Coordinates of C-alpha atoms in Angstrom, one line a residue:
Chain A
M245 CA 34.1 6.8 -4.2
L246 CA 32.0 8.0 -1.0
H247 CA 34.6 11.3 -0.8
D248 CA 33.3 11.9 -3.9
L249 CA 29.6 11.9 -2.7
V250 CA 30.6 13.4 0.9
R251 CA 31.8 15.8 -1.7
S252 CA 29.3 16.3 -4.2
D253 CA 27.2 18.5 -2.7
L254 CA 24.1 19.3 -5.1
G255 CA 22.3 22.1 -3.3
I256 CA 18.8 22.2 -2.0
G257 CA 16.5 19.1 -3.3
L258 CA 13.3 18.1 -3.0
G259 CA 11.0 14.6 -2.7
L260 CA 9.3 13.6 -6.1
R261 CA 5.6 13.0 -5.6
S262 CA 3.6 12.1 -7.5
V263 CA 0.9 15.4 -7.1
H264 CA 3.7 17.8 -8.2
Y265 CA 4.5 15.3 -11.4
G266 CA 2.2 17.4 -13.7
H267 CA 3.4 20.7 -12.3
I268 CA 6.9 19.2 -13.0
L269 CA 6.8 17.8 -16.2
A270 CA 4.6 21.0 -17.8
R271 CA 6.9 24.1 -15.9
R272 CA 10.8 22.5 -15.9
P273 CA 10.9 24.5 -12.3
E274 CA 14.7 25.3 -10.9
V275 CA 15.4 22.6 -8.7
D276 CA 18.7 22.0 -7.6
W277 CA 17.6 17.7 -7.9
F278 CA 14.9 15.4 -6.7
E279 CA 14.7 12.0 -4.4
I280 CA 12.9 9.3 -5.2
L281 CA 11.4 7.0 -2.9
S282 CA 12.2 3.7 -5.3
E283 CA 9.9 1.9 -4.1
N284 CA 7.8 3.3 -5.6
Y285 CA 8.9 3.3 -9.6
M286 CA 9.9 -0.5 -8.9
H287 CA 7.4 -3.0 -10.3
T288 CA 5.4 -0.7 -12.2
G289 CA 5.8 -0.2 -15.6
G290 CA 2.8 2.5 -15.5
R291 CA 3.2 6.6 -15.3
P292 CA 5.3 7.1 -12.5
L293 CA 8.2 5.3 -14.3
H294 CA 7.6 7.1 -17.0
V295 CA 7.2 10.3 -15.3
L296 CA 10.5 9.5 -13.4
D297 CA 12.2 9.0 -17.0
Q298 CA 11.5 13.1 -18.0
V299 CA 12.8 14.0 -14.9
A300 CA 15.8 12.3 -14.7
A301 CA 16.4 13.5 -18.2
H302 CA 16.4 17.6 -16.7
Y303 CA 17.1 16.6 -13.1
P304 CA 20.4 15.3 -11.2
V305 CA 18.2 12.3 -9.0
V306 CA 18.7 9.8 -5.6
M307 CA 17.1 6.7 -4.9
H308 CA 16.1 6.5 -1.1
G309 CA 14.4 2.8 0.1
V310 CA 12.1 1.9 2.3
S311 CA 12.3 -1.0 2.2
M312 CA 15.6 -2.7 2.0
N313 CA 15.2 -4.1 4.9
I314 CA 18.8 -4.4 6.7
G315 CA 18.7 -5.0 9.8
S316 CA 16.7 -7.6 9.1
V317 CA 17.9 -11.7 9.9
D318 CA 16.0 -12.2 7.0
P319 CA 18.3 -12.7 4.5
L320 CA 19.2 -10.1 2.4
D321 CA 16.5 -9.4 -0.9
R322 CA 18.4 -10.2 -3.8
A323 CA 15.8 -9.9 -5.4
Y324 CA 14.9 -6.1 -4.6
L325 CA 18.7 -5.4 -4.1
R326 CA 18.6 -6.6 -8.5
D327 CA 16.0 -4.5 -9.3
L328 CA 16.7 -1.1 -7.6
K329 CA 20.0 -1.2 -9.5
A330 CA 18.5 -1.7 -12.5
L331 CA 16.3 1.0 -11.0
Q332 CA 19.1 3.4 -11.1
Q333 CA 20.5 2.7 -14.0
R334 CA 17.6 3.1 -15.8
C335 CA 17.5 6.3 -13.8
G336 CA 21.3 7.4 -13.5
A337 CA 20.9 8.2 -9.3
R338 CA 23.8 8.9 -8.3
W339 CA 23.7 7.8 -5.0
I340 CA 21.6 4.3 -2.5
S341 CA 20.1 5.0 0.1
D342 CA 18.3 3.4 2.9
H343 CA 17.6 3.4 6.7
I344 CA 19.3 1.9 9.5
C345 CA 16.2 -0.2 10.4
W346 CA 14.5 -3.4 10.0
T347 CA 11.2 -3.5 8.2
G348 CA 9.9 -7.5 8.8
V349 CA 11.1 -10.8 9.5
Q350 CA 10.0 -14.5 9.2
G351 CA 9.2 -13.0 5.2
T352 CA 6.9 -10.1 5.7
N353 CA 7.4 -6.7 5.6
L354 CA 5.7 -4.3 8.4
H355 CA 6.4 -1.6 6.2
D356 CA 7.9 0.2 8.7
L357 CA 11.3 1.5 9.6
L358 CA 11.9 -0.9 12.6
P359 CA 15.3 0.5 15.5
L360 CA 17.7 -2.1 15.6
P361 CA 19.4 -2.5 19.3
Y362 CA 22.5 -0.7 19.6
T363 CA 24.0 -3.4 20.8
K364 CA 27.8 -5.3 20.2
A365 CA 26.0 -8.6 17.9
A366 CA 23.2 -6.1 16.6
L367 CA 26.8 -3.8 15.0
R368 CA 28.5 -6.8 13.6
H369 CA 24.7 -8.5 11.5
L370 CA 24.8 -5.0 10.5
I371 CA 27.9 -4.9 9.0
A372 CA 28.3 -8.0 7.6
R373 CA 25.1 -7.5 5.3
V374 CA 25.7 -3.6 4.0
R375 CA 29.0 -4.9 3.1
Q376 CA 27.1 -7.9 1.0
V377 CA 24.9 -4.7 0.0
Q378 CA 28.0 -3.0 -0.9
D379 CA 29.2 -5.6 -3.3
L380 CA 26.1 -6.8 -4.8
L381 CA 25.5 -2.8 -5.1
E382 CA 28.9 -2.5 -7.0
Q383 CA 29.0 0.9 -4.9
P384 CA 28.5 2.6 -0.9
L385 CA 25.4 2.3 0.6
V386 CA 23.7 5.9 2.3
L387 CA 22.0 5.6 5.0
E388 CA 19.7 6.6 7.8
N389 CA 19.3 7.8 11.7
P390 CA 15.7 6.7 11.6
S391 CA 13.5 8.4 14.4
T392 CA 12.2 6.2 17.1
Y393 CA 9.7 5.6 19.3
L394 CA 10.7 2.8 21.5
E395 CA 14.6 1.9 23.1
F396 CA 15.8 -1.2 24.1
T397 CA 17.3 -2.2 28.0
Q398 CA 19.7 -4.2 27.0
V399 CA 22.5 -1.9 24.8
D400 CA 26.0 -1.4 24.7
M401 CA 26.4 2.3 23.0
D402 CA 24.2 4.9 22.3
E403 CA 23.3 6.0 18.7
P404 CA 26.5 8.3 17.0
T405 CA 28.6 5.4 18.8
F406 CA 26.9 2.7 16.5
L407 CA 27.3 5.4 13.8
Q408 CA 30.8 5.7 14.1
E409 CA 31.7 2.0 14.4
L410 CA 29.4 1.1 11.2
T411 CA 30.6 3.5 8.8
A412 CA 34.3 3.1 10.5
A413 CA 34.7 -0.8 9.3
T414 CA 32.1 -0.5 6.7
G415 CA 33.2 3.1 4.8
C416 CA 29.3 3.5 4.5
G417 CA 28.0 6.6 4.0
L418 CA 24.9 8.6 6.2
L419 CA 22.5 10.2 4.9
L420 CA 22.0 12.0 8.5
D421 CA 17.7 13.4 8.8
V422 CA 18.4 16.4 11.4
N423 CA 14.8 15.7 11.5
N424 CA 15.4 12.7 12.9
V425 CA 17.9 13.8 15.7
F426 CA 16.0 15.9 17.2
V427 CA 12.8 13.7 17.4
C428 CA 14.3 11.0 18.9
A429 CA 15.9 12.9 21.4
S430 CA 12.6 14.3 22.0
N431 CA 11.5 10.5 22.7
H432 CA 14.4 9.2 24.5
G433 CA 15.8 12.8 26.1
F434 CA 19.9 13.0 24.4
D435 CA 21.3 15.9 23.9
A436 CA 20.6 16.2 20.3
A437 CA 23.1 19.1 19.7
D438 CA 26.3 16.7 21.3
Y439 CA 24.9 14.1 18.9
L440 CA 26.2 16.3 16.4
R441 CA 29.1 17.1 18.0
R442 CA 29.5 12.7 17.2
V443 CA 28.7 12.7 13.5
P444 CA 31.1 11.4 11.9
W445 CA 31.2 13.6 9.6
E446 CA 33.7 12.6 7.0
H447 CA 31.1 9.8 5.7
V448 CA 28.1 12.5 5.4
V449 CA 26.5 12.7 2.3
Y450 CA 23.2 14.8 2.6
F451 CA 20.9 15.8 5.3
H452 CA 17.2 15.3 5.4
L453 CA 14.8 17.9 6.9
A454 CA 11.0 17.4 7.9
G455 CA 7.9 17.7 9.7
H456 CA 6.5 15.9 12.4
T457 CA 3.9 15.8 14.8
V458 CA 3.9 16.9 18.9
Y459 CA 2.0 14.6 20.4
P460 CA 1.5 14.8 24.3
T461 CA 3.9 12.1 25.0
H462 CA 6.0 11.7 22.1
R463 CA 7.3 13.3 18.5
L464 CA 5.8 11.5 15.2
D465 CA 8.2 12.2 12.1
T466 CA 5.0 13.0 9.8
H467 CA 6.3 14.7 7.0
D468 CA 3.4 16.7 7.1
Q469 CA 4.0 19.9 8.1
P470 CA 6.8 22.1 7.4
V471 CA 10.2 21.8 10.3
C472 CA 10.2 23.4 13.3
R473 CA 12.2 25.9 13.8
E474 CA 14.6 23.5 16.5
V475 CA 14.9 21.8 14.0
W476 CA 16.8 25.0 11.8
A477 CA 18.2 25.4 14.6
L478 CA 19.5 22.2 14.3
Y479 CA 20.9 22.4 10.5
A480 CA 22.5 25.4 10.9
L481 CA 25.1 23.4 13.8
A482 CA 25.1 19.9 11.0
W483 CA 25.7 22.5 8.3
Q484 CA 29.0 24.2 10.3
L485 CA 30.2 21.3 12.1
S486 CA 30.2 19.3 8.2
G487 CA 31.2 21.8 6.2
G488 CA 28.0 22.6 4.6
R489 CA 26.2 18.7 2.3
S490 CA 23.1 18.6 -0.2
T491 CA 20.3 18.8 1.8
L492 CA 16.7 17.6 0.9
L493 CA 13.1 18.5 2.2
E494 CA 10.3 15.5 2.9
W495 CA 6.9 16.7 2.3
D496 CA 4.5 13.7 2.1
G497 CA 1.7 14.0 4.3
N498 CA -1.0 16.9 3.6
V499 CA 1.5 17.9 0.3
P500 CA 1.0 21.5 0.0
S501 CA 1.6 22.8 -3.2
F502 CA 4.8 22.4 -5.6
A503 CA 5.8 26.1 -5.4
R504 CA 5.0 25.8 -1.1
T505 CA 7.5 22.7 -1.0
H506 CA 10.4 24.4 -2.8
Q507 CA 9.9 27.7 -0.9
E508 CA 10.1 25.4 2.7
A509 CA 13.1 23.9 1.3
R510 CA 14.8 26.8 0.2
K511 CA 14.9 28.1 4.0
A512 CA 17.4 26.0 4.4
L513 CA 19.6 28.8 2.3
R514 CA 18.9 31.2 5.2
H515 CA 19.4 28.7 7.9
R516 CA 22.7 27.7 7.0
A517 CA 23.5 31.5 6.8
R518 CA 23.2 31.4 10.5
R519 CA 25.1 31.2 13.8
P520 CA 24.0 28.2 15.6
T521 CA 22.0 29.2 18.7
R522 CA 21.3 27.9 22.9
A523 CA 17.9 26.4 20.9
A524 CA 20.2 23.9 18.4
A525 CA 20.8 22.0 21.9
D526 CA 17.7 22.3 23.1
V527 CA 15.8 19.5 22.7
T528 CA 15.7 17.3 25.8
V529 CA 12.3 19.6 26.8
A530 CA 9.4 17.2 26.8
P531 CA 6.9 17.0 23.8
Chain B
M267 CA 15.5 -17.2 33.8
S268 CA 14.0 -14.9 30.9
R269 CA 15.5 -14.3 27.9
S270 CA 15.4 -10.6 28.7
R271 CA 17.9 -10.6 31.3
Q272 CA 19.9 -13.8 30.0
G273 CA 20.5 -11.4 26.3
A274 CA 18.4 -12.2 23.8
S275 CA 19.2 -12.6 20.5
L276 CA 19.1 -10.5 17.5
R277 CA 16.4 -13.4 15.6
Q278 CA 14.2 -13.7 19.4
L279 CA 13.5 -9.8 19.7
Q280 CA 12.8 -9.0 16.2
Q281 CA 10.5 -12.1 15.7
W282 CA 9.3 -10.7 19.4
L283 CA 8.6 -7.2 18.0
A284 CA 7.0 -7.8 15.1
F285 CA 4.3 -9.8 16.8
V286 CA 3.8 -7.4 18.9
V287 CA 3.7 -4.9 15.9
Q288 CA 1.3 -7.0 14.1
H289 CA -0.4 -8.1 16.7
P290 CA -4.2 -6.9 16.1
R291 CA -5.5 -5.4 19.6
T292 CA -3.3 -3.6 20.9
A293 CA 1.1 -4.0 22.1
D294 CA -0.7 -5.2 25.7
V295 CA -2.3 -7.9 24.5
A296 CA 0.2 -9.2 21.9
I297 CA 3.1 -8.8 25.2
A298 CA 0.3 -11.9 27.3
A299 CA 0.4 -13.6 24.4
K300 CA 1.2 -17.3 24.5
S301 CA 4.3 -17.2 21.9
A302 CA 5.2 -13.6 22.9
A303 CA 5.5 -14.6 26.7
A304 CA 7.5 -17.3 25.5
A305 CA 10.5 -14.9 24.2
F306 CA 10.3 -12.4 27.3
A307 CA 7.5 -12.6 29.8
P308 CA 4.8 -9.9 29.7
A309 CA 5.9 -8.7 33.8
E310 CA 9.6 -8.0 32.5
V311 CA 8.8 -6.2 29.0
R312 CA 6.2 -3.8 31.4
T313 CA 8.6 -3.6 34.2
G314 CA 11.0 -1.9 31.5
A315 CA 13.6 -5.4 30.7
V316 CA 12.8 -4.4 27.1
V317 CA 11.8 -1.9 26.3
R318 CA 13.1 1.3 28.2
P319 CA 10.4 3.2 30.4
N320 CA 10.8 7.6 29.9
D321 CA 9.6 9.6 32.2
R322 CA 6.1 10.7 29.6
M323 CA 5.5 6.5 29.2
S324 CA 5.4 2.9 29.6
P325 CA 7.4 0.3 27.5
T326 CA 3.6 -1.0 25.9
D327 CA 3.0 2.8 25.7
R328 CA 6.2 3.3 23.7
L329 CA 5.1 -0.7 21.6
Q330 CA 2.1 0.5 21.5
V331 CA 2.8 3.1 19.1
Y332 CA 4.1 0.7 16.1
N333 CA 1.3 -1.0 16.7
G334 CA -0.7 1.4 16.6
A335 CA 0.8 3.4 13.1
Y336 CA 0.9 -0.4 11.3
L337 CA -3.0 -1.3 10.8
A338 CA -3.1 2.9 10.3
R339 CA -0.5 2.5 7.4
L340 CA -1.6 -0.9 5.8
F341 CA -5.3 1.1 6.5
D342 CA -4.9 3.6 4.5
V343 CA -3.0 1.9 1.8
M344 CA -6.0 -0.8 1.2
A345 CA -8.5 2.2 1.7
I346 CA -6.9 4.3 -1.2
D347 CA -6.9 1.0 -3.3
F348 CA -10.4 0.3 -2.1
G349 CA -12.5 2.5 -2.1
G350 CA -15.6 2.0 -3.2
V351 CA -15.4 -1.8 -1.9
R352 CA -14.7 0.9 1.2
E353 CA -17.7 2.5 0.0
L354 CA -19.7 -0.3 -0.2
I355 CA -19.5 -1.6 3.7
G356 CA -19.0 1.0 5.4
E357 CA -16.4 2.8 7.2
K358 CA -16.7 0.2 10.8
A359 CA -17.0 -2.5 8.5
F360 CA -14.0 -1.7 6.2
H361 CA -12.1 -1.4 8.6
R362 CA -12.4 -4.8 10.3
V363 CA -11.9 -6.3 7.3
V364 CA -8.4 -4.6 6.7
A365 CA -7.7 -5.8 10.0
G366 CA -9.2 -9.6 8.8
Y367 CA -6.9 -9.4 5.5
V368 CA -3.2 -7.8 7.1
H369 CA -3.2 -10.6 9.6
E370 CA -3.8 -13.6 7.3
C371 CA -2.4 -11.7 4.4
P372 CA 0.5 -9.8 5.7
S373 CA 3.2 -8.5 2.9
R374 CA 5.5 -9.8 1.3
H375 CA 6.3 -7.9 -1.1
P376 CA 9.7 -4.7 -0.9
N377 CA 6.1 -2.6 -2.1
L378 CA 3.6 -1.5 -0.5
N379 CA 1.1 -1.0 -3.5
Q380 CA 1.6 -4.7 -3.7
L381 CA -0.8 -5.0 0.0
G382 CA -4.0 -6.3 -1.6
Q383 CA -3.1 -8.4 -5.2
R384 CA -4.4 -10.9 -2.8
F385 CA -7.7 -8.8 -0.6
P386 CA -10.4 -10.1 -3.5
D387 CA -10.1 -13.8 -3.4
W388 CA -9.8 -13.5 0.4
L389 CA -12.8 -11.4 0.3
A390 CA -14.0 -14.5 -0.9
R391 CA -13.6 -16.1 1.2
Q392 CA -14.8 -14.9 4.1
R393 CA -18.2 -16.3 5.3
P394 CA -19.6 -14.0 5.9
V395 CA -18.7 -12.1 3.2
P396 CA -19.0 -8.3 4.2
G397 CA -20.7 -6.7 1.1
G398 CA -21.7 -10.2 -0.3
A399 CA -21.0 -11.2 -4.0
F400 CA -21.5 -7.9 -4.9
A401 CA -18.0 -6.7 -3.0
V402 CA -15.3 -9.7 -3.9
E403 CA -16.2 -8.0 -7.7
L404 CA -16.3 -4.9 -6.9
A405 CA -13.0 -6.0 -5.0
R406 CA -11.8 -7.4 -8.4
L407 CA -12.5 -4.7 -10.5
E408 CA -10.3 -2.5 -8.1
L409 CA -7.8 -4.8 -8.3
A410 CA -8.1 -4.7 -11.7
I411 CA -8.0 -1.1 -11.7
T412 CA -3.9 -1.0 -10.2
R413 CA -2.6 -3.6 -11.9
A414 CA -3.6 -2.2 -15.2
F415 CA -1.5 0.7 -13.9
D416 CA 1.0 -1.0 -12.8
A417 CA 1.5 -3.1 -15.7
P418 CA 4.7 -3.8 -17.4
A419 CA 5.3 -0.9 -20.7
F420 CA 4.6 -1.8 -23.6
T421 CA 4.1 -0.2 -27.4
P422 CA 0.6 -0.3 -27.9
L423 CA 0.7 -1.3 -32.5
T424 CA -1.7 1.2 -34.1
T425 CA -4.8 -0.2 -36.9
T426 CA -1.5 0.5 -39.9
D427 CA -0.5 -2.6 -38.2
L428 CA -3.6 -4.3 -38.2
Q429 CA -4.3 -3.6 -41.6
T430 CA -0.1 -5.2 -42.9
I431 CA -2.3 -8.1 -42.3
A432 CA -2.7 -9.7 -45.5
P433 CA -6.3 -10.8 -45.9
G434 CA -4.9 -14.4 -46.3
Q435 CA -3.7 -14.5 -43.0
W436 CA -6.0 -13.3 -40.9
A437 CA -7.2 -17.0 -39.4
K438 CA -3.6 -18.2 -38.4
T439 CA -2.5 -14.7 -36.6
R440 CA -2.2 -14.4 -33.3
L441 CA -2.5 -11.0 -31.9
T442 CA -0.9 -10.2 -28.2
V443 CA -3.3 -8.7 -25.9
N444 CA -1.0 -5.9 -24.1
P445 CA -0.4 -6.6 -20.2
S446 CA -2.0 -4.0 -18.7
V447 CA -5.4 -5.2 -20.3
Q448 CA -7.5 -6.6 -17.3
L449 CA -10.8 -8.7 -18.8
L450 CA -13.4 -9.1 -15.8
A451 CA -16.3 -10.8 -15.9
F452 CA -19.5 -10.0 -13.4
R453 CA -22.2 -11.7 -12.0
H454 CA -23.6 -7.5 -11.2
P455 CA -23.6 -4.8 -13.2
I456 CA -20.0 -4.0 -11.2
D457 CA -18.8 -0.9 -13.8
A458 CA -21.7 1.1 -13.4
W459 CA -22.3 1.5 -9.9
F460 CA -18.3 2.3 -9.7
Q461 CA -19.1 4.6 -12.1
A462 CA -22.0 6.0 -10.0
W463 CA -19.6 5.5 -7.0
K464 CA -16.9 8.2 -9.0
D465 CA -19.2 10.5 -10.2
E466 CA -20.9 11.4 -6.5
R467 CA -24.3 10.1 -8.2
P468 CA -26.4 7.6 -6.2
R469 CA -25.5 4.9 -6.5
P470 CA -27.5 2.0 -8.9
P471 CA -30.3 -1.2 -6.6
R472 CA -27.1 -3.2 -6.7
R473 CA -28.9 -6.6 -8.9
R474 CA -27.9 -9.6 -10.7
G475 CA -27.1 -9.3 -13.7
A476 CA -24.2 -10.6 -15.9
S477 CA -21.4 -7.7 -17.2
W478 CA -18.1 -7.9 -18.9
L479 CA -15.1 -5.4 -18.1
C480 CA -11.9 -4.5 -19.9
V481 CA -9.8 -2.5 -17.4
Y482 CA -5.9 -0.9 -19.7
R483 CA -4.1 1.8 -19.8
K484 CA -3.6 4.3 -22.7
D485 CA -1.7 6.9 -22.5
W486 CA -0.5 6.8 -18.8
R487 CA -3.8 6.2 -17.4
V488 CA -6.6 3.6 -16.9
W489 CA -9.8 3.4 -18.7
R490 CA -12.3 0.9 -18.7
V491 CA -14.7 -0.4 -21.5
P492 CA -17.5 -2.6 -20.7
L493 CA -18.3 -5.2 -23.6
S494 CA -21.0 -8.1 -24.4
A495 CA -20.4 -11.1 -24.0
A496 CA -19.2 -12.2 -27.4
A497 CA -16.6 -9.7 -27.0
F498 CA -15.5 -11.0 -24.0
A499 CA -14.8 -14.1 -25.4
V500 CA -13.2 -12.9 -28.4
L501 CA -10.9 -10.7 -26.3
A502 CA -10.5 -13.2 -23.7
A503 CA -9.1 -16.5 -26.1
L504 CA -7.1 -13.4 -27.6
Q505 CA -5.5 -13.2 -24.5
A506 CA -4.9 -16.9 -24.3
G507 CA -2.6 -16.2 -26.8
H508 CA -5.5 -18.1 -29.6
A509 CA -5.4 -17.4 -33.0
L510 CA -8.1 -14.6 -34.9
E511 CA -9.4 -18.5 -36.0
Q512 CA -10.3 -19.4 -33.1
A513 CA -11.2 -16.2 -31.1
L514 CA -13.8 -15.3 -33.7
G515 CA -15.3 -18.7 -34.0
L516 CA -16.9 -17.4 -29.9
A517 CA -18.6 -14.7 -31.8
E518 CA -20.6 -16.2 -33.3
G519 CA -21.2 -13.6 -35.8
A520 CA -23.9 -11.7 -33.3
D521 CA -21.7 -8.1 -33.4
P522 CA -19.8 -6.3 -35.7
V523 CA -16.8 -7.7 -35.8
G524 CA -15.1 -6.0 -37.3
T525 CA -16.0 -2.4 -35.1
W526 CA -14.4 -4.5 -32.1
F527 CA -11.3 -5.2 -33.8
Q528 CA -11.0 -1.0 -35.1
N529 CA -11.6 0.6 -31.8
W530 CA -9.6 -2.2 -29.9
A531 CA -7.0 -1.2 -32.4
A532 CA -7.7 2.5 -31.4
D533 CA -7.1 1.4 -27.5
G534 CA -3.9 0.1 -28.1
L535 CA -5.2 -3.3 -26.6
F536 CA -2.8 -5.0 -28.9
S537 CA 1.4 -5.1 -28.7
A538 CA 2.3 -7.6 -30.6
L539 CA 1.5 -9.7 -33.8
R540 CA 2.2 -13.1 -35.6
K541 CA 1.2 -13.1 -39.0
G542 CA -0.2 -16.6 -40.1
R543 CA 0.3 -17.7 -43.1

């Protein structure tokens, strides 16, 4: 079943955002597919769900969440997972994705994608949880590499190895966020191109692209500006290494017009046709 | 020997990091706090035993990225949902209020949109209350708006549906008020202030004066309609499940009841009816 997801190139999609609802419903723009933020359509019976019904009737939809808390030591929230599955049934989402992270502990949700230590113990914990979720959802879960701003000192492996072990043990899919690879490479000082060469590509279902903010000390994954040159170069490399996957642009802050957002997403067509350059590896410099 | 040297469990690490991220001051203050220090000695945290430094950031700098982002993110959500309260009490006071609120009432829901559910009640318990009783009532109005927005879907009854009730059935008929309807009784003219703020007009004085309001959703938008005390009482009785006869007993004959029901039906306030016998 994961194979079907990996092979189903939906084209170039956009994150569905409320500021674009009016344009999308009125104009029905030619967009290959939309990704929804799952939680925006859960625990509500109002306009967002009404809009989603109409969008899902005309476009392929994918669900992307931020509150599965898959890496937490707290028990899995089964009510949340049931709601997630119900939403998928309602909108016909092709797959459900979330992040390799934890978002809270002791019942509290910090609403942040907090990093896991890449230890054998954390890996065992995550593998067991992914298997549980996949059993409950009755499908492969798709998990995204997060942007992180700290690294734990005591680790047993790096992130690509963690991804290899996780996917091999669970059969889960990966959402490879190219911007996150670049942000982490910059924040933690590793070679992003080398990272990409070690990704278990047979598990990668789709790509995320986004913009980020550069601070004097670090880069922050803000999704509030265009995709930078280095991320496009990495995308070209990722495209070549993967053989091509569904691609989605996220734009969450200072969201421009629908036309401008779509235009930015469609730049992917140009970049995927390019030969990867040295710029793809040139990301270990200070921000 | 500290736990960092022994190798902390994932549980210890997550509880420690959650504490540091949520701390209302800074990451550096947080790691020195008693409960954090019990997990990892502050000196060891500062020298990189738990979080690695890099050539630009110390371990506490890196922790501070998460600590700073936590409150900023929650503040943004509260500022959207309680923009009126923010305007009323001012930016600095609102920031202090939000920091206090999320510290005492952290989110326990997967949906960040639910963050403000306990805010009006929490605000009412503060001494002194920032912005006073007026701010508490304004917070109740703003929460009612988000609740109406997110209420479960429903199909409103039409005026024609109501016309199917035979004269002999009216007394015992029960009308179900649709789930988006929020009925609010205030001791101040809250809606007048709120509308002036929305219209960017000078706000009316915050004097006392009872007011009643119905907040509801129609055609996927949230609306507000002022009510008289009697109309509020009737609608509240219907919402509580009372039959029309009992509810109308609260009208005291003071208002044009027939017009109320025409308007309420036109606004889609009812979603089901059980005819009396």
